[in-house]
mmCIF file of C-alpha atoms in Angstrom:
data_model
loop_
_atom_site.group_PDB
_atom_site.id
_atom_site.type_symbol
_atom_site.label_atom_id
_atom_site.label_comp_id
_atom_site.label_asym_id
_atom_site.label_seq_id
_atom_site.Cartn_x
_atom_site.Cartn_y
_atom_site.Cartn_z
ATOM 1 C CA MET J 1 -78.775 -176.714 -78.259
ATOM 2 C CA SER J 2 -80.905 -173.631 -77.263
ATOM 3 C CA ILE J 3 -81.295 -171.151 -80.420
ATOM 4 C CA LEU J 4 -81.550 -167.297 -79.956
ATOM 5 C CA TRP J 5 -83.876 -165.427 -81.447
ATOM 6 C CA THR J 6 -85.414 -161.875 -81.949
ATOM 7 C CA TYR J 7 -88.515 -161.678 -81.710
ATOM 8 C CA ARG J 8 -90.458 -158.255 -83.405
ATOM 9 C CA GLN J 9 -93.659 -156.239 -83.056
ATOM 10 C CA GLN J 10 -94.719 -153.637 -85.056
ATOM 11 C CA CYS J 11 -95.592 -150.613 -82.134
ATOM 12 C CA SER J 12 -98.243 -147.453 -82.897
ATOM 13 C CA HIS J 13 -96.641 -145.704 -79.961
ATOM 14 C CA LEU J 14 -94.033 -145.926 -77.586
ATOM 15 C CA ILE J 15 -95.164 -147.641 -74.989
ATOM 16 C CA PHE J 16 -93.369 -150.709 -74.980
ATOM 17 C CA ARG J 17 -94.943 -151.970 -71.359
ATOM 18 C CA GLN J 18 -97.383 -152.674 -72.700
ATOM 19 C CA LEU J 19 -95.868 -154.848 -75.330
ATOM 20 C CA VAL J 20 -93.874 -156.758 -73.801
ATOM 21 C CA SER J 21 -96.197 -157.440 -71.130
ATOM 22 C CA LYS J 22 -98.065 -159.235 -73.226
ATOM 23 C CA LEU J 23 -95.179 -161.834 -74.630
ATOM 24 C CA ILE J 24 -96.247 -162.978 -70.685
ATOM 25 C CA GLN J 25 -100.260 -163.689 -70.993
ATOM 26 C CA PRO J 26 -100.213 -167.202 -72.469
ATOM 27 C CA ILE J 27 -97.775 -168.201 -69.010
ATOM 28 C CA ILE J 28 -98.745 -166.249 -66.019
ATOM 29 C CA ALA J 29 -101.742 -166.853 -63.589
ATOM 30 C CA THR J 30 -105.547 -167.562 -65.599
ATOM 31 C CA ASN J 31 -108.205 -169.057 -63.924
ATOM 32 C CA VAL J 32 -108.332 -172.361 -65.239
ATOM 33 C CA HIS J 33 -105.367 -174.446 -65.959
ATOM 34 C CA ILE J 34 -103.612 -174.285 -68.882
ATOM 35 C CA GLY J 35 -100.093 -175.693 -69.098
ATOM 36 C CA ALA J 36 -100.490 -177.074 -65.687
ATOM 37 C CA SER J 37 -103.254 -179.320 -66.616
ATOM 38 C CA ARG J 38 -100.985 -181.333 -69.423
ATOM 39 C CA SER J 39 -100.255 -185.228 -69.676
ATOM 40 C CA PRO J 40 -98.783 -186.734 -69.641
ATOM 41 C CA TYR J 41 -96.629 -185.165 -67.318
ATOM 42 C CA SER J 42 -93.163 -182.833 -68.266
ATOM 43 C CA GLY J 43 -90.449 -185.187 -68.549
ATOM 44 C CA THR J 44 -92.893 -188.134 -68.463
ATOM 45 C CA LYS J 45 -94.838 -190.421 -71.057
ATOM 46 C CA ASP J 46 -96.661 -192.335 -69.178
ATOM 47 C CA VAL J 47 -97.704 -190.050 -65.792
ATOM 48 C CA HIS J 48 -100.921 -188.517 -66.500
ATOM 49 C CA ARG J 49 -102.809 -185.874 -64.431
ATOM 50 C CA ALA J 50 -106.788 -186.655 -62.602
ATOM 51 C CA ILE J 51 -109.131 -184.409 -65.258
ATOM 52 C CA VAL J 52 -109.859 -181.304 -63.492
ATOM 53 C CA PRO J 53 -113.286 -179.631 -65.037
ATOM 54 C CA ASP J 54 -112.499 -176.458 -65.072
ATOM 55 C CA GLU J 55 -116.046 -175.894 -62.399
ATOM 56 C CA LYS J 56 -113.960 -178.335 -59.417
ATOM 57 C CA VAL J 57 -110.631 -176.732 -60.513
ATOM 58 C CA SER J 58 -111.162 -174.227 -57.149
ATOM 59 C CA TRP J 59 -110.352 -175.730 -53.760
ATOM 60 C CA ASN J 60 -113.661 -174.102 -52.387
ATOM 61 C CA ILE J 61 -115.415 -176.212 -54.294
ATOM 62 C CA TYR J 62 -116.254 -179.462 -52.229
ATOM 63 C CA TRP J 63 -115.029 -182.537 -54.490
ATOM 64 C CA PRO J 64 -114.887 -185.703 -52.126
ATOM 65 C CA ASP J 65 -114.217 -188.377 -54.954
ATOM 66 C CA TYR J 66 -110.593 -185.961 -55.515
ATOM 67 C CA LYS J 67 -108.106 -188.577 -56.754
ATOM 68 C CA PRO J 68 -105.048 -186.753 -58.257
ATOM 69 C CA THR J 69 -101.478 -188.221 -59.404
ATOM 70 C CA GLU J 70 -99.145 -188.736 -57.228
ATOM 71 C CA TYR J 71 -96.009 -187.338 -58.769
ATOM 72 C CA THR J 72 -92.237 -186.126 -57.165
ATOM 73 C CA ALA J 73 -89.510 -187.485 -60.368
ATOM 74 C CA LYS J 74 -86.655 -189.034 -59.232
ATOM 75 C CA LYS J 75 -83.837 -186.561 -59.562
ATOM 76 C CA VAL J 76 -85.881 -184.316 -56.740
ATOM 77 C CA LEU J 77 -86.881 -187.410 -54.452
ATOM 78 C CA LYS J 78 -82.476 -187.927 -54.429
ATOM 79 C CA ASN J 79 -82.878 -184.276 -52.411
ATOM 80 C CA PRO J 80 -80.303 -182.185 -54.527
ATOM 81 C CA PRO J 81 -79.517 -179.164 -52.284
ATOM 82 C CA TRP J 82 -81.262 -177.317 -54.661
ATOM 83 C CA ALA J 83 -85.513 -179.420 -53.600
ATOM 84 C CA ASP J 84 -86.990 -179.987 -50.090
ATOM 85 C CA ASP J 85 -86.780 -182.768 -47.427
ATOM 86 C CA PRO J 86 -89.303 -185.484 -49.677
ATOM 87 C CA ASP J 87 -90.981 -185.500 -45.715
ATOM 88 C CA THR J 88 -92.972 -182.118 -45.625
ATOM 89 C CA THR J 89 -93.692 -182.807 -41.578
ATOM 90 C CA LYS J 90 -89.684 -181.514 -41.878
ATOM 91 C CA ILE J 91 -90.849 -177.630 -43.024
ATOM 92 C CA LYS J 92 -91.999 -175.796 -39.902
ATOM 93 C CA HIS J 93 -91.744 -172.014 -41.395
ATOM 94 C CA TYR J 94 -94.566 -171.844 -44.726
ATOM 95 C CA ASN J 95 -95.924 -168.876 -45.619
ATOM 96 C CA GLU J 96 -92.234 -166.905 -44.241
ATOM 97 C CA LEU J 97 -89.072 -166.424 -44.443
ATOM 98 C CA ASP J 98 -87.759 -170.101 -43.609
ATOM 99 C CA GLY J 99 -83.392 -169.573 -42.948
ATOM 100 C CA LYS J 100 -82.443 -168.376 -47.048
ATOM 101 C CA ILE J 101 -85.223 -169.693 -48.480
ATOM 102 C CA ASP J 102 -88.153 -167.592 -48.929
ATOM 103 C CA ARG J 103 -91.460 -169.871 -48.803
ATOM 104 C CA ARG J 104 -93.393 -166.759 -48.631
ATOM 105 C CA SER J 105 -96.127 -166.209 -52.366
ATOM 106 C CA PHE J 106 -96.598 -163.196 -54.413
ATOM 107 C CA MET J 107 -100.382 -164.178 -54.644
ATOM 108 C CA GLY J 108 -100.270 -163.832 -50.773
ATOM 109 C CA LYS J 109 -100.867 -166.042 -48.431
ATOM 110 C CA TYR J 110 -101.513 -170.344 -48.436
ATOM 111 C CA ASP J 111 -103.049 -173.072 -47.716
ATOM 112 C CA ILE J 112 -101.606 -175.552 -45.315
ATOM 113 C CA ASP J 113 -103.155 -179.230 -45.296
ATOM 114 C CA GLN J 114 -103.540 -179.948 -42.390
ATOM 115 C CA GLN J 115 -103.451 -183.813 -42.862
ATOM 116 C CA THR J 116 -100.106 -184.290 -44.849
ATOM 117 C CA ASN J 117 -98.298 -180.507 -44.353
ATOM 118 C CA ARG J 118 -98.254 -180.031 -47.605
ATOM 119 C CA PRO J 119 -98.583 -176.977 -49.257
ATOM 120 C CA ARG J 120 -102.000 -176.434 -51.595
ATOM 121 C CA ASN J 121 -101.592 -174.747 -54.922
ATOM 122 C CA PRO J 122 -103.374 -170.602 -54.760
ATOM 123 C CA LYS J 123 -104.964 -171.112 -58.093
ATOM 124 C CA GLY J 124 -106.430 -174.598 -56.894
ATOM 125 C CA ARG J 125 -106.710 -178.431 -58.089
ATOM 126 C CA THR J 126 -104.185 -179.661 -60.390
ATOM 127 C CA GLY J 127 -104.875 -182.941 -60.974
ATOM 128 C CA LEU J 128 -101.135 -184.350 -59.696
ATOM 129 C CA SER J 129 -99.892 -184.180 -56.567
ATOM 130 C CA GLY J 130 -96.050 -183.932 -54.758
ATOM 131 C CA ARG J 131 -93.518 -181.798 -56.600
ATOM 132 C CA GLY J 132 -93.197 -183.432 -60.028
ATOM 133 C CA LEU J 133 -89.614 -181.141 -61.012
ATOM 134 C CA LEU J 134 -90.415 -178.553 -58.577
ATOM 135 C CA GLY J 135 -88.274 -178.387 -56.369
ATOM 136 C CA ARG J 136 -89.847 -176.613 -53.353
ATOM 137 C CA TRP J 137 -92.760 -177.542 -52.061
ATOM 138 C CA GLY J 138 -94.975 -174.500 -52.633
ATOM 139 C CA PRO J 139 -93.374 -171.450 -54.114
ATOM 140 C CA ASN J 140 -90.162 -171.816 -56.944
ATOM 141 C CA HIS J 141 -89.128 -168.283 -57.411
ATOM 142 C CA ALA J 142 -87.890 -167.920 -60.739
ATOM 143 C CA GLY J 143 -86.398 -164.951 -63.036
ATOM 144 C CA ASP J 144 -87.501 -163.395 -65.588
ATOM 145 C CA PRO J 145 -85.296 -160.993 -68.166
ATOM 146 C CA ILE J 146 -87.453 -159.164 -70.419
ATOM 147 C CA VAL J 147 -84.471 -157.266 -72.585
ATOM 148 C CA THR J 148 -85.713 -154.911 -75.228
ATOM 149 C CA ARG J 149 -84.385 -152.478 -77.442
ATOM 150 C CA TRP J 150 -86.003 -150.427 -80.629
ATOM 151 C CA SER J 151 -85.279 -152.133 -84.053
ATOM 152 C CA LYS J 152 -81.527 -150.730 -86.048
ATOM 153 C CA ASP J 153 -83.015 -150.890 -89.336
ATOM 154 C CA GLN J 154 -85.753 -148.816 -89.440
ATOM 155 C CA GLN J 155 -87.216 -146.358 -90.956
ATOM 156 C CA ASP J 156 -86.851 -143.274 -88.827
ATOM 157 C CA ASN J 157 -90.733 -143.692 -87.965
ATOM 158 C CA ASN J 158 -91.779 -143.304 -84.466
ATOM 159 C CA LYS J 159 -95.412 -143.832 -85.833
ATOM 160 C CA ASN J 160 -93.781 -147.988 -86.683
ATOM 161 C CA LYS J 161 -91.522 -148.967 -84.743
ATOM 162 C CA THR J 162 -90.533 -151.996 -84.412
ATOM 163 C CA LEU J 163 -89.911 -153.064 -80.838
ATOM 164 C CA GLU J 164 -86.945 -156.743 -80.507
ATOM 165 C CA ILE J 165 -86.109 -158.908 -77.750
ATOM 166 C CA ILE J 166 -84.029 -161.450 -76.902
ATOM 167 C CA LEU J 167 -85.933 -165.004 -76.428
ATOM 168 C CA ILE J 168 -84.198 -168.223 -76.256
ATOM 169 C CA SER J 169 -85.698 -172.183 -77.671
ATOM 170 C CA ARG J 170 -86.401 -174.358 -74.661
ATOM 171 C CA ARG J 171 -84.255 -177.384 -74.914
ATOM 172 C CA ASP J 172 -87.914 -179.263 -73.995
ATOM 173 C CA THR J 173 -90.311 -178.229 -75.698
ATOM 174 C CA GLY J 174 -88.548 -176.370 -78.329
ATOM 175 C CA THR J 175 -91.148 -173.801 -77.952
ATOM 176 C CA LEU J 176 -89.680 -169.390 -77.260
ATOM 177 C CA ALA J 177 -89.223 -169.191 -73.937
ATOM 178 C CA LEU J 178 -87.604 -165.871 -71.868
ATOM 179 C CA PRO J 179 -83.950 -166.402 -70.563
ATOM 180 C CA GLY J 180 -85.023 -166.839 -66.913
ATOM 181 C CA GLY J 181 -84.089 -169.313 -64.091
ATOM 182 C CA MET J 182 -85.239 -170.037 -60.765
ATOM 183 C CA VAL J 183 -83.749 -167.658 -57.565
ATOM 184 C CA ASP J 184 -80.891 -168.697 -55.100
ATOM 185 C CA PRO J 185 -81.718 -168.962 -51.512
ATOM 186 C CA GLY J 186 -80.670 -166.320 -50.463
ATOM 187 C CA GLU J 187 -80.405 -164.806 -53.571
ATOM 188 C CA TYR J 188 -82.217 -161.559 -54.873
ATOM 189 C CA THR J 189 -84.893 -161.594 -58.276
ATOM 190 C CA LEU J 190 -82.083 -158.794 -60.425
ATOM 191 C CA GLU J 191 -79.093 -161.403 -59.160
ATOM 192 C CA THR J 192 -80.784 -163.947 -60.926
ATOM 193 C CA VAL J 193 -81.413 -162.456 -63.767
ATOM 194 C CA LYS J 194 -78.345 -160.629 -64.545
ATOM 195 C CA ARG J 195 -76.984 -164.298 -64.271
ATOM 196 C CA GLU J 196 -79.092 -166.217 -65.821
ATOM 197 C CA PHE J 197 -79.615 -164.450 -69.721
ATOM 198 C CA ILE J 198 -75.415 -164.273 -69.181
ATOM 199 C CA GLU J 199 -75.556 -168.127 -68.866
ATOM 200 C CA GLU J 200 -78.395 -168.516 -71.235
ATOM 201 C CA ALA J 201 -78.295 -165.856 -73.833
ATOM 202 C CA MET J 202 -73.844 -165.292 -73.702
ATOM 203 C CA ASN J 203 -72.774 -168.933 -73.288
ATOM 204 C CA SER J 204 -71.113 -167.582 -70.010
ATOM 205 C CA ASN J 205 -69.181 -165.221 -72.005
ATOM 206 C CA PRO J 206 -66.852 -163.901 -69.444
ATOM 207 C CA ASP J 207 -66.981 -160.277 -71.654
ATOM 208 C CA ALA J 208 -70.069 -159.473 -70.535
ATOM 209 C CA THR J 209 -70.570 -158.746 -66.937
ATOM 210 C CA LYS J 210 -69.348 -155.350 -67.341
ATOM 211 C CA GLN J 211 -72.155 -155.163 -70.578
ATOM 212 C CA ILE J 212 -74.717 -156.585 -68.109
ATOM 213 C CA GLU J 213 -74.124 -154.697 -64.644
ATOM 214 C CA LYS J 214 -74.776 -151.782 -67.898
ATOM 215 C CA LEU J 215 -77.283 -151.958 -69.096
ATOM 216 C CA PHE J 216 -79.525 -154.161 -66.110
ATOM 217 C CA LYS J 217 -78.532 -150.122 -63.284
ATOM 218 C CA LYS J 218 -82.278 -149.457 -65.121
ATOM 219 C CA THR J 219 -84.770 -152.210 -64.718
ATOM 220 C CA ILE J 220 -88.445 -151.826 -64.565
ATOM 221 C CA THR J 221 -90.683 -154.906 -62.941
ATOM 222 C CA ILE J 222 -93.398 -155.243 -65.101
ATOM 223 C CA TYR J 223 -95.370 -159.049 -63.619
ATOM 224 C CA LYS J 224 -94.232 -160.782 -60.180
ATOM 225 C CA GLY J 225 -96.534 -163.326 -58.920
ATOM 226 C CA TYR J 226 -98.096 -167.088 -60.182
ATOM 227 C CA ILE J 227 -97.325 -168.524 -63.347
ATOM 228 C CA ASP J 228 -99.134 -171.519 -65.051
ATOM 229 C CA ASP J 229 -96.436 -173.631 -65.943
ATOM 230 C CA PRO J 230 -96.890 -177.049 -67.367
ATOM 231 C CA ARG J 231 -95.144 -178.465 -63.620
ATOM 232 C CA ASN J 232 -97.090 -177.244 -61.718
ATOM 233 C CA THR J 233 -98.288 -179.336 -59.532
ATOM 234 C CA ASP J 234 -101.124 -179.142 -56.128
ATOM 235 C CA ASN J 235 -98.969 -178.542 -53.925
ATOM 236 C CA ALA J 236 -95.610 -177.007 -55.839
ATOM 237 C CA TRP J 237 -95.940 -174.606 -58.273
ATOM 238 C CA MET J 238 -93.265 -171.478 -60.521
ATOM 239 C CA GLU J 239 -94.216 -168.062 -59.639
ATOM 240 C CA SER J 240 -91.149 -165.651 -61.244
ATOM 241 C CA GLU J 241 -90.917 -161.532 -60.689
ATOM 242 C CA ALA J 242 -90.009 -160.443 -64.675
ATOM 243 C CA ILE J 243 -87.680 -157.149 -64.776
ATOM 244 C CA ASN J 244 -87.286 -155.506 -68.323
ATOM 245 C CA MET J 245 -84.036 -153.579 -69.044
ATOM 246 C CA HIS J 246 -85.321 -150.985 -72.361
ATOM 247 C CA ASP J 247 -82.330 -149.839 -74.083
ATOM 248 C CA GLU J 248 -84.110 -147.207 -75.717
ATOM 249 C CA ILE J 249 -81.411 -146.011 -78.202
ATOM 250 C CA GLY J 250 -79.469 -149.231 -79.049
ATOM 251 C CA GLU J 251 -75.900 -147.862 -77.709
ATOM 252 C CA LEU J 252 -76.498 -151.282 -74.224
ATOM 253 C CA THR J 253 -77.198 -153.661 -76.494
ATOM 254 C CA LYS J 254 -75.101 -152.666 -80.098
ATOM 255 C CA ASP J 255 -71.714 -154.846 -78.903
ATOM 256 C CA LEU J 256 -73.822 -157.782 -77.127
ATOM 257 C CA ILE J 257 -72.532 -160.784 -78.984
ATOM 258 C CA LEU J 258 -75.508 -163.425 -78.357
ATOM 259 C CA GLU J 259 -74.662 -167.742 -78.090
ATOM 260 C CA ALA J 260 -76.696 -169.784 -77.523
ATOM 261 C CA GLU J 261 -75.563 -172.069 -73.875
ATOM 262 C CA GLU J 262 -73.649 -174.921 -74.726
ATOM 263 C CA LEU J 263 -74.426 -178.811 -73.240
#
Protein backbone atom coordinates (compact mmCIF):
# COMPACT_ATOMS: atom_id res chain seq x y z
CA MET A 1 0.00 0.00 0.00
CA SER A 2 1.27 3.45 -0.80
CA ILE A 3 1.95 5.89 2.02
CA LEU A 4 1.09 9.57 2.06
CA TRP A 5 3.76 12.02 3.04
CA THR A 6 3.92 15.72 3.83
CA TYR A 7 7.00 17.48 2.51
CA ARG A 8 8.35 20.41 4.46
CA GLN A 9 10.82 23.00 3.25
CA GLN A 10 11.90 26.22 4.91
CA CYS A 11 11.16 29.35 2.86
CA SER A 12 12.70 32.77 3.24
CA HIS A 13 9.87 34.45 1.28
CA LEU A 14 6.37 33.81 -0.04
CA ILE A 15 7.23 32.93 -3.63
CA PHE A 16 6.24 29.29 -3.24
CA ARG A 17 6.21 28.60 -6.97
CA GLN A 18 10.00 28.74 -7.07
CA LEU A 19 10.17 26.11 -4.37
CA VAL A 20 7.69 23.63 -5.79
CA SER A 21 9.42 23.94 -9.16
CA LYS A 22 12.55 22.52 -7.51
CA LEU A 23 10.61 19.43 -6.45
CA ILE A 24 10.16 18.29 -10.03
CA GLN A 25 13.63 19.22 -11.27
CA PRO A 26 15.03 15.67 -10.84
CA ILE A 27 12.43 14.24 -13.24
CA ILE A 28 12.11 16.92 -15.90
CA ALA A 29 14.07 17.12 -19.13
CA THR A 30 17.84 17.10 -18.95
CA ASN A 31 20.48 17.04 -21.67
CA VAL A 32 21.52 13.52 -20.65
CA HIS A 33 19.21 10.65 -19.65
CA ILE A 34 19.32 9.59 -16.01
CA GLY A 35 16.08 7.78 -15.30
CA ALA A 36 15.80 6.67 -18.93
CA SER A 37 19.22 5.02 -18.84
CA ARG A 38 18.65 2.68 -15.88
CA SER A 39 19.04 -1.08 -16.13
CA PRO A 40 17.41 -3.47 -15.70
CA TYR A 41 14.34 -1.89 -17.22
CA SER A 42 11.42 -1.09 -14.87
CA GLY A 43 9.43 -4.17 -13.87
CA THR A 44 12.04 -6.61 -15.21
CA LYS A 45 15.12 -8.38 -13.94
CA ASP A 46 16.80 -9.30 -17.20
CA VAL A 47 15.98 -6.56 -19.73
CA HIS A 48 19.06 -4.38 -19.94
CA ARG A 49 19.47 -1.27 -22.03
CA ALA A 50 22.30 -0.97 -24.50
CA ILE A 51 24.93 1.36 -23.10
CA VAL A 52 24.72 4.83 -24.64
CA PRO A 53 27.66 7.16 -23.96
CA ASP A 54 26.58 10.70 -23.08
CA GLU A 55 28.16 12.06 -26.24
CA LYS A 56 26.04 9.71 -28.39
CA VAL A 57 22.62 10.30 -26.86
CA SER A 58 21.63 12.82 -29.53
CA TRP A 59 20.16 11.46 -32.76
CA ASN A 60 22.23 14.05 -34.57
CA ILE A 61 25.35 12.06 -33.77
CA TYR A 62 26.05 9.46 -36.47
CA TRP A 63 26.23 6.00 -34.87
CA PRO A 64 25.69 3.21 -37.40
CA ASP A 65 26.54 0.48 -34.85
CA TYR A 66 23.82 1.49 -32.41
CA LYS A 67 21.76 -1.59 -31.48
CA PRO A 68 19.19 -0.89 -28.76
CA THR A 69 17.51 -3.68 -26.83
CA GLU A 70 13.99 -4.27 -28.16
CA TYR A 71 11.36 -4.60 -25.45
CA THR A 72 7.63 -4.08 -25.06
CA ALA A 73 5.89 -5.53 -22.02
CA LYS A 74 3.45 -8.38 -22.61
CA LYS A 75 0.55 -6.46 -21.10
CA VAL A 76 1.14 -3.68 -23.63
CA LEU A 77 1.38 -6.12 -26.54
CA LYS A 78 -2.07 -7.47 -25.63
CA ASN A 79 -3.36 -4.15 -26.98
CA PRO A 80 -5.49 -2.98 -24.03
CA PRO A 81 -7.68 0.13 -24.52
CA TRP A 82 -4.95 2.43 -23.20
CA ALA A 83 -2.33 1.15 -25.65
CA ASP A 84 -1.64 1.54 -29.37
CA ASP A 85 -1.58 -1.28 -31.89
CA PRO A 86 1.87 -2.95 -32.02
CA ASP A 87 1.88 -2.35 -35.79
CA THR A 88 3.13 1.22 -36.20
CA THR A 89 2.18 1.30 -39.89
CA LYS A 90 -1.44 1.65 -38.72
CA ILE A 91 -0.68 5.01 -37.09
CA LYS A 92 -1.14 7.83 -39.61
CA HIS A 93 -1.38 10.93 -37.41
CA TYR A 94 1.82 11.44 -35.46
CA ASN A 95 2.42 15.00 -34.23
CA GLU A 96 -1.29 15.80 -34.29
CA LEU A 97 -4.65 14.90 -32.82
CA ASP A 98 -5.53 11.34 -33.81
CA GLY A 99 -9.23 11.18 -33.02
CA LYS A 100 -9.32 11.63 -29.23
CA ILE A 101 -5.66 10.63 -28.81
CA ASP A 102 -3.30 13.58 -28.59
CA ARG A 103 -0.05 12.57 -30.30
CA ARG A 104 1.41 16.08 -30.11
CA SER A 105 4.47 16.66 -27.97
CA PHE A 106 5.11 19.56 -25.61
CA MET A 107 8.63 19.49 -27.07
CA GLY A 108 7.43 20.39 -30.56
CA LYS A 109 7.50 18.21 -33.65
CA TYR A 110 9.33 14.91 -33.19
CA ASP A 111 10.96 12.84 -35.95
CA ILE A 112 9.55 9.63 -37.41
CA ASP A 113 11.84 6.84 -38.59
CA GLN A 114 10.93 6.40 -42.26
CA GLN A 115 11.74 2.67 -42.29
CA THR A 116 9.83 1.61 -39.18
CA ASN A 117 7.28 4.45 -38.84
CA ARG A 118 8.33 4.68 -35.21
CA PRO A 119 8.67 8.07 -33.50
CA ARG A 120 12.06 9.08 -32.13
CA ASN A 121 12.46 10.22 -28.54
CA PRO A 122 13.14 14.00 -28.80
CA LYS A 123 15.73 13.72 -26.03
CA GLY A 124 17.74 11.09 -27.88
CA ARG A 125 18.80 7.46 -27.56
CA THR A 126 17.91 5.51 -24.42
CA GLY A 127 19.43 2.11 -25.24
CA LEU A 128 16.00 0.49 -25.54
CA SER A 129 13.56 0.42 -28.44
CA GLY A 130 9.88 -0.51 -28.50
CA ARG A 131 7.43 0.85 -25.93
CA GLY A 132 8.52 -0.86 -22.72
CA LEU A 133 5.69 -0.33 -20.24
CA LEU A 134 4.20 2.65 -22.07
CA GLY A 135 1.03 2.32 -24.10
CA ARG A 136 1.48 4.97 -26.78
CA TRP A 137 4.05 5.24 -29.50
CA GLY A 138 5.53 8.71 -29.04
CA PRO A 139 4.41 10.96 -26.17
CA ASN A 140 2.46 9.50 -23.27
CA HIS A 141 0.78 12.38 -21.46
CA ALA A 142 0.30 12.61 -17.70
CA GLY A 143 -1.05 15.17 -15.25
CA ASP A 144 0.57 15.82 -11.86
CA PRO A 145 -1.13 17.74 -9.03
CA ILE A 146 1.09 19.80 -6.74
CA VAL A 147 -1.10 20.64 -3.75
CA THR A 148 0.59 23.01 -1.29
CA ARG A 149 -0.16 25.09 1.77
CA TRP A 150 1.70 26.82 4.58
CA SER A 151 2.15 24.74 7.73
CA LYS A 152 -0.47 25.25 10.42
CA ASP A 153 1.90 24.76 13.36
CA GLN A 154 4.48 27.32 12.32
CA GLN A 155 5.15 30.51 14.20
CA ASP A 156 3.60 33.66 12.79
CA ASN A 157 6.72 34.69 10.92
CA ASN A 158 6.41 35.54 7.23
CA LYS A 159 10.16 35.31 6.78
CA ASN A 160 10.38 31.68 7.81
CA LYS A 161 7.34 29.92 6.42
CA THR A 162 7.16 26.16 6.03
CA LEU A 163 5.61 24.83 2.82
CA GLU A 164 3.75 21.52 2.90
CA ILE A 165 3.09 19.40 -0.18
CA ILE A 166 1.12 16.19 -0.59
CA LEU A 167 3.18 13.28 -1.94
CA ILE A 168 2.75 9.53 -2.17
CA SER A 169 5.17 6.64 -1.94
CA ARG A 170 5.33 4.73 -5.23
CA ARG A 171 4.57 1.03 -4.98
CA ASP A 172 7.14 0.02 -7.60
CA THR A 173 10.17 1.93 -6.33
CA GLY A 174 9.21 3.21 -2.88
CA THR A 175 10.27 6.72 -3.87
CA LEU A 176 8.22 9.82 -3.16
CA ALA A 177 6.10 11.02 -6.07
CA LEU A 178 3.27 13.36 -6.99
CA PRO A 179 -0.19 11.70 -6.94
CA GLY A 180 -0.71 12.01 -10.69
CA GLY A 181 -1.59 9.72 -13.57
CA MET A 182 -2.14 9.28 -17.29
CA VAL A 183 -4.42 11.54 -19.31
CA ASP A 184 -7.26 9.58 -20.90
CA PRO A 185 -8.13 10.16 -24.59
CA GLY A 186 -10.27 13.28 -24.95
CA GLU A 187 -9.62 14.34 -21.36
CA TYR A 188 -8.32 17.73 -20.23
CA THR A 189 -5.26 17.58 -17.98
CA LEU A 190 -7.05 19.36 -15.14
CA GLU A 191 -9.69 16.62 -15.19
CA THR A 192 -6.93 14.03 -14.95
CA VAL A 193 -5.31 15.83 -12.04
CA LYS A 194 -8.57 15.97 -10.08
CA ARG A 195 -9.39 12.32 -10.74
CA GLU A 196 -5.93 11.06 -9.88
CA PHE A 197 -5.67 13.15 -6.72
CA ILE A 198 -8.96 11.75 -5.43
CA GLU A 199 -7.89 8.19 -6.28
CA GLU A 200 -4.27 8.31 -5.12
CA ALA A 201 -4.43 10.67 -2.15
CA MET A 202 -8.00 10.33 -0.90
CA ASN A 203 -8.77 6.68 -1.72
CA SER A 204 -11.67 7.66 -3.99
CA ASN A 205 -13.63 9.01 -1.03
CA PRO A 206 -16.99 10.17 -2.49
CA ASP A 207 -17.12 13.00 0.06
CA ALA A 208 -13.92 14.47 -1.41
CA THR A 209 -15.45 15.75 -4.65
CA LYS A 210 -16.84 19.05 -3.31
CA GLN A 211 -13.65 19.80 -1.41
CA ILE A 212 -11.52 19.14 -4.45
CA GLU A 213 -13.69 21.29 -6.71
CA LYS A 214 -13.13 24.27 -4.42
CA LEU A 215 -9.41 23.60 -4.12
CA PHE A 216 -8.93 23.24 -7.86
CA LYS A 217 -10.68 26.46 -8.84
CA LYS A 218 -7.39 28.37 -8.85
CA THR A 219 -4.60 26.52 -10.60
CA ILE A 220 -1.22 27.40 -12.08
CA THR A 221 0.70 25.25 -14.55
CA ILE A 222 4.32 25.31 -13.40
CA TYR A 223 5.77 22.77 -15.84
CA LYS A 224 4.73 21.26 -19.14
CA GLY A 225 7.20 19.07 -20.98
CA TYR A 226 9.34 15.95 -21.18
CA ILE A 227 9.91 13.73 -18.13
CA ASP A 228 13.12 11.76 -17.63
CA ASP A 229 11.18 8.65 -16.67
CA PRO A 230 12.73 5.15 -16.24
CA ARG A 231 9.99 3.75 -18.50
CA ASN A 232 11.07 5.86 -21.49
CA THR A 233 12.39 4.23 -24.63
CA ASP A 234 13.66 5.38 -28.02
CA ASN A 235 10.09 5.27 -29.34
CA ALA A 236 7.85 6.06 -26.35
CA TRP A 237 8.31 8.63 -23.60
CA MET A 238 6.55 10.40 -20.76
CA GLU A 239 5.46 14.04 -20.82
CA SER A 240 3.59 15.81 -18.07
CA GLU A 241 1.78 18.97 -17.12
CA ALA A 242 2.36 19.79 -13.44
CA ILE A 243 -0.44 21.91 -11.98
CA ASN A 244 -0.13 23.72 -8.66
CA MET A 245 -3.07 24.30 -6.32
CA HIS A 246 -1.91 26.46 -3.41
CA ASP A 247 -4.07 26.95 -0.31
CA GLU A 248 -2.65 30.22 1.00
CA ILE A 249 -4.58 30.38 4.27
CA GLY A 250 -5.20 26.66 4.74
CA GLU A 251 -8.97 26.93 4.63
CA LEU A 252 -9.53 24.63 1.64
CA THR A 253 -7.29 21.81 2.87
CA LYS A 254 -8.05 21.85 6.60
CA ASP A 255 -10.67 19.10 6.32
CA LEU A 256 -8.98 16.91 3.71
CA ILE A 257 -8.72 13.32 4.89
CA LEU A 258 -5.58 11.97 3.24
CA GLU A 259 -5.64 8.24 2.69
CA ALA A 260 -3.58 6.07 0.37
CA GLU A 261 -5.40 4.18 -2.35
CA GLU A 262 -6.10 0.58 -1.38
CA LEU A 263 -4.89 -2.28 -3.55
